[in-house]
Amino acid sequence: MGKQATSESFGLSFGAENPALDRRAVASQWRQEANGTNELDRGIAVESLAHYGGRLPMKILDAQVDWREDVGNDPRLEVLVDETPDRSELRFQHDDGLWVAIDNGYVEYFSWSGDGNDGGFSGRCFEITTTDGEQVTLRGPWSSRAGCVNQRRFGPVVDVRLATDPAVLERGYTFRSGTLTLSAAKQAIDLAEEDAHLERVTKFDSDELYWVPVRDDRGEI
């Protein structure tokens, strides 16, 4: 396990140093205080609810790096969070067939351009909502990758491994694939026990940008 999260960690103005806090419970408390009689508490609660859209952001609790030194693949950042937003809470934008939602550091994306582009995920349908409030059904979208997102106006983002169970971080497997904004990924890697940072690299003929974990003793960016 890595370094202890502090209140400076991503999205944790309400006390990230206490991973036992439940973000829905805190949001509920804010709603109660917003309707209370204490003017100071009411003002803080109303401002907090407005800032977070009535709910709290995902909390980053811990992180580590799988250096994958026995294979030729890039190292992968593994991140423990309290929970991830439900897709119904996300609001997607799209650009040239790429559909992207960013929610307080959490990122979700699909590649889908409509009929004839429906062979991904075995033809499974994904119901999403755009930033304009439009309900869209993505039938058989493809998963894409962070480098493609970073070529558009949505990035920079970093593909990671995510878990909500501390035991997953302990054993080092059964993560799920996920993506964070670069800012959130940087704050996550700062929690890793081994000193490391994210270094920008360019890949493929299309010059896609990626951020890869690197040990600090190999030099700064």
Short mmCIF file of C-alpha atoms in Angstrom, two decimals:
data_model
loop_
_atom_site.label_atom_id
_atom_site.label_comp_id
_atom_site.label_asym_id
_atom_site.label_seq_id
_atom_site.Cartn_x
_atom_site.Cartn_y
_atom_site.Cartn_z
CA MET A 1 0.00 0.00 0.00
CA GLY A 2 1.16 3.54 -0.67
CA LYS A 3 1.32 6.87 1.07
CA GLN A 4 -1.68 8.13 3.02
CA ALA A 5 -4.04 10.38 1.10
CA THR A 6 -4.28 13.95 2.32
CA SER A 7 -6.90 16.65 1.98
CA GLU A 8 -4.89 18.01 -0.96
CA SER A 9 -5.55 14.81 -2.90
CA PHE A 10 -7.88 14.94 -5.87
CA GLY A 11 -11.39 16.20 -5.13
CA LEU A 12 -11.14 15.74 -1.38
CA SER A 13 -11.94 19.09 0.16
CA PHE A 14 -14.38 17.33 2.51
CA GLY A 15 -11.71 15.17 4.19
CA ALA A 16 -9.92 12.73 1.92
CA GLU A 17 -7.60 11.79 4.75
CA ASN A 18 -10.47 9.65 6.07
CA PRO A 19 -11.18 6.92 3.51
CA ALA A 20 -14.05 5.64 5.67
CA LEU A 21 -16.13 8.67 4.72
CA ASP A 22 -18.99 7.79 2.39
CA ARG A 23 -19.43 10.45 -0.25
CA ARG A 24 -23.18 9.90 -0.52
CA ALA A 25 -23.50 10.29 3.26
CA VAL A 26 -21.56 13.54 3.12
CA ALA A 27 -23.74 14.82 0.28
CA SER A 28 -26.82 13.92 2.32
CA GLN A 29 -25.43 15.81 5.29
CA TRP A 30 -24.77 18.83 3.08
CA ARG A 31 -28.39 18.76 1.91
CA GLN A 32 -29.60 18.73 5.51
CA GLU A 33 -27.31 21.62 6.43
CA ALA A 34 -28.43 23.56 3.34
CA ASN A 35 -31.94 23.52 4.81
CA GLY A 36 -30.78 24.17 8.38
CA THR A 37 -30.85 27.25 10.57
CA ASN A 38 -27.11 27.83 10.96
CA GLU A 39 -26.30 30.52 8.42
CA LEU A 40 -22.60 29.67 8.10
CA ASP A 41 -23.18 25.90 7.71
CA ARG A 42 -26.02 26.57 5.29
CA GLY A 43 -23.85 28.77 3.10
CA ILE A 44 -20.99 26.26 3.00
CA ALA A 45 -23.37 23.39 2.24
CA VAL A 46 -25.14 25.24 -0.57
CA GLU A 47 -21.82 26.23 -2.15
CA SER A 48 -20.47 22.67 -1.87
CA LEU A 49 -23.58 21.14 -3.40
CA ALA A 50 -23.49 23.63 -6.25
CA HIS A 51 -19.82 22.94 -6.93
CA TYR A 52 -20.25 19.17 -7.12
CA GLY A 53 -23.63 19.14 -8.82
CA GLY A 54 -25.39 17.69 -5.79
CA ARG A 55 -23.00 14.76 -5.38
CA LEU A 56 -19.38 14.21 -4.43
CA PRO A 57 -16.50 13.24 -6.71
CA MET A 58 -14.72 9.94 -6.75
CA LYS A 59 -12.05 9.72 -4.04
CA ILE A 60 -8.58 8.45 -4.88
CA LEU A 61 -7.39 6.46 -1.87
CA ASP A 62 -4.17 4.73 -2.87
CA ALA A 63 -2.06 3.71 -5.86
CA GLN A 64 0.84 1.57 -6.99
CA VAL A 65 2.69 0.84 -10.23
CA ASP A 66 2.94 -2.50 -11.97
CA TRP A 67 6.33 -2.06 -13.64
CA ARG A 68 5.80 -5.10 -15.91
CA GLU A 69 9.55 -5.54 -16.17
CA ASP A 70 9.23 -9.17 -17.27
CA VAL A 71 7.37 -8.18 -20.44
CA GLY A 72 7.78 -5.55 -23.12
CA ASN A 73 4.69 -3.52 -22.17
CA ASP A 74 4.66 -0.09 -20.55
CA PRO A 75 4.23 0.12 -16.77
CA ARG A 76 0.63 0.58 -15.66
CA LEU A 77 -0.68 2.76 -12.83
CA GLU A 78 -3.06 0.88 -10.51
CA VAL A 79 -5.46 3.07 -8.53
CA LEU A 80 -7.77 2.40 -5.59
CA VAL A 81 -10.87 4.62 -5.43
CA ASP A 82 -13.93 4.64 -3.19
CA GLU A 83 -16.29 4.18 -6.13
CA THR A 84 -16.72 5.28 -9.72
CA PRO A 85 -19.61 7.33 -11.11
CA ASP A 86 -22.52 5.46 -12.63
CA ARG A 87 -22.79 5.96 -16.39
CA SER A 88 -26.19 7.58 -15.88
CA GLU A 89 -24.41 10.37 -13.98
CA LEU A 90 -21.96 11.05 -16.79
CA ARG A 91 -22.43 13.59 -19.58
CA PHE A 92 -20.76 12.82 -22.90
CA GLN A 93 -19.36 15.05 -25.61
CA HIS A 94 -18.43 13.75 -29.03
CA ASP A 95 -15.95 14.64 -31.72
CA ASP A 96 -15.46 12.72 -34.97
CA GLY A 97 -16.94 9.48 -33.63
CA LEU A 98 -15.29 9.65 -30.20
CA TRP A 99 -17.67 9.95 -27.24
CA VAL A 100 -16.05 11.15 -24.01
CA ALA A 101 -17.31 11.93 -20.50
CA ILE A 102 -15.14 13.50 -17.80
CA ASP A 103 -16.42 13.69 -14.24
CA ASN A 104 -14.09 15.15 -11.59
CA GLY A 105 -11.08 13.20 -12.80
CA TYR A 106 -12.91 10.04 -13.91
CA VAL A 107 -13.04 9.46 -17.67
CA GLU A 108 -15.12 7.17 -19.84
CA TYR A 109 -15.01 6.99 -23.63
CA PHE A 110 -16.25 5.04 -26.64
CA SER A 111 -15.53 5.07 -30.35
CA TRP A 112 -18.77 4.94 -32.35
CA SER A 113 -19.90 6.60 -35.56
CA GLY A 114 -23.35 5.08 -35.98
CA ASP A 115 -24.79 2.34 -38.15
CA GLY A 116 -22.15 0.06 -39.62
CA ASN A 117 -19.81 0.74 -36.69
CA ASP A 118 -21.56 -1.63 -34.29
CA GLY A 119 -19.30 -4.66 -33.92
CA GLY A 120 -17.68 -3.77 -30.61
CA PHE A 121 -18.60 -5.31 -27.26
CA SER A 122 -20.42 -8.08 -29.19
CA GLY A 123 -23.04 -5.56 -30.30
CA ARG A 124 -23.97 -4.55 -26.75
CA CYS A 125 -25.90 -1.28 -26.36
CA PHE A 126 -24.75 1.53 -24.08
CA GLU A 127 -27.23 4.22 -23.06
CA ILE A 128 -25.57 7.60 -22.53
CA THR A 129 -26.59 11.23 -22.02
CA THR A 130 -24.85 14.10 -23.79
CA THR A 131 -23.96 17.46 -22.25
CA ASP A 132 -27.03 18.82 -24.08
CA GLY A 133 -29.28 16.31 -22.31
CA GLU A 134 -29.84 14.13 -25.36
CA GLN A 135 -30.26 10.39 -24.77
CA VAL A 136 -28.11 8.39 -27.19
CA THR A 137 -27.83 4.62 -27.65
CA LEU A 138 -24.39 3.44 -28.73
CA ARG A 139 -24.84 0.02 -30.30
CA GLY A 140 -21.65 -2.01 -30.43
CA PRO A 141 -19.16 0.82 -29.82
CA TRP A 142 -15.43 0.20 -29.62
CA SER A 143 -13.30 0.86 -26.57
CA SER A 144 -10.62 3.08 -28.21
CA ARG A 145 -7.59 4.22 -26.16
CA ALA A 146 -6.22 7.22 -24.27
CA GLY A 147 -3.95 8.26 -27.14
CA CYS A 148 -6.96 8.76 -29.41
CA VAL A 149 -8.70 10.85 -26.75
CA ASN A 150 -5.56 12.94 -26.33
CA GLN A 151 -5.57 13.78 -30.03
CA ARG A 152 -8.95 15.44 -29.59
CA ARG A 153 -9.92 18.37 -27.41
CA PHE A 154 -10.83 16.14 -24.45
CA GLY A 155 -7.43 15.18 -23.05
CA PRO A 156 -5.00 14.73 -21.61
CA VAL A 157 -6.13 11.46 -20.04
CA VAL A 158 -4.31 8.37 -18.79
CA ASP A 159 -5.44 4.74 -19.02
CA VAL A 160 -5.06 3.01 -15.64
CA ARG A 161 -6.25 -0.03 -13.73
CA LEU A 162 -9.01 0.75 -11.24
CA ALA A 163 -10.28 -1.02 -8.13
CA THR A 164 -12.73 -0.19 -5.34
CA ASP A 165 -11.65 -3.12 -3.12
CA PRO A 166 -8.35 -2.66 -1.20
CA ALA A 167 -7.75 -6.41 -1.49
CA VAL A 168 -7.39 -6.03 -5.25
CA LEU A 169 -4.53 -3.57 -4.77
CA GLU A 170 -2.93 -5.96 -2.27
CA ARG A 171 -2.99 -8.99 -4.55
CA GLY A 172 -2.22 -7.03 -7.73
CA TYR A 173 -4.85 -8.47 -10.06
CA THR A 174 -8.60 -8.47 -10.91
CA PHE A 175 -8.50 -4.74 -11.58
CA ARG A 176 -10.78 -3.30 -14.21
CA SER A 177 -9.65 -1.06 -17.01
CA GLY A 178 -10.27 2.62 -16.42
CA THR A 179 -9.15 6.11 -17.34
CA LEU A 180 -8.35 9.24 -15.34
CA THR A 181 -7.56 12.79 -16.30
CA LEU A 182 -3.84 13.53 -16.26
CA SER A 183 -4.32 15.72 -13.18
CA ALA A 184 -6.04 12.92 -11.27
CA ALA A 185 -3.46 10.35 -12.42
CA LYS A 186 -0.63 12.58 -11.20
CA GLN A 187 -2.25 12.89 -7.80
CA ALA A 188 -2.74 9.12 -7.71
CA ILE A 189 0.88 8.30 -8.52
CA ASP A 190 1.97 10.65 -5.73
CA LEU A 191 0.28 8.21 -3.32
CA ALA A 192 2.35 5.25 -4.54
CA GLU A 193 4.90 3.94 -2.06
CA GLU A 194 7.67 4.03 -4.64
CA ASP A 195 8.62 7.51 -5.86
CA ALA A 196 7.55 7.84 -9.47
CA HIS A 197 6.07 10.30 -11.93
CA LEU A 198 4.27 10.26 -15.26
CA GLU A 199 6.38 10.95 -18.33
CA ARG A 200 4.93 12.04 -21.66
CA VAL A 201 5.75 9.85 -24.66
CA THR A 202 4.65 9.91 -28.29
CA LYS A 203 3.62 6.69 -30.02
CA PHE A 204 2.60 5.41 -33.43
CA ASP A 205 2.69 7.14 -36.79
CA SER A 206 -0.24 9.28 -35.71
CA ASP A 207 1.86 10.84 -32.89
CA GLU A 208 -0.51 9.87 -30.10
CA LEU A 209 0.39 11.24 -26.65
CA TYR A 210 0.60 8.97 -23.62
CA TRP A 211 1.76 9.44 -20.02
CA VAL A 212 3.74 6.48 -18.66
CA PRO A 213 4.91 5.79 -15.07
CA VAL A 214 8.66 6.27 -14.61
CA ARG A 215 10.76 5.86 -11.47
CA ASP A 216 12.06 9.17 -10.16
CA ASP A 217 15.66 7.89 -10.11
CA ARG A 218 15.58 7.82 -13.90
CA GLY A 219 15.40 11.58 -14.01
CA GLU A 220 12.70 14.20 -14.12
CA ILE A 221 10.45 14.99 -17.06
#
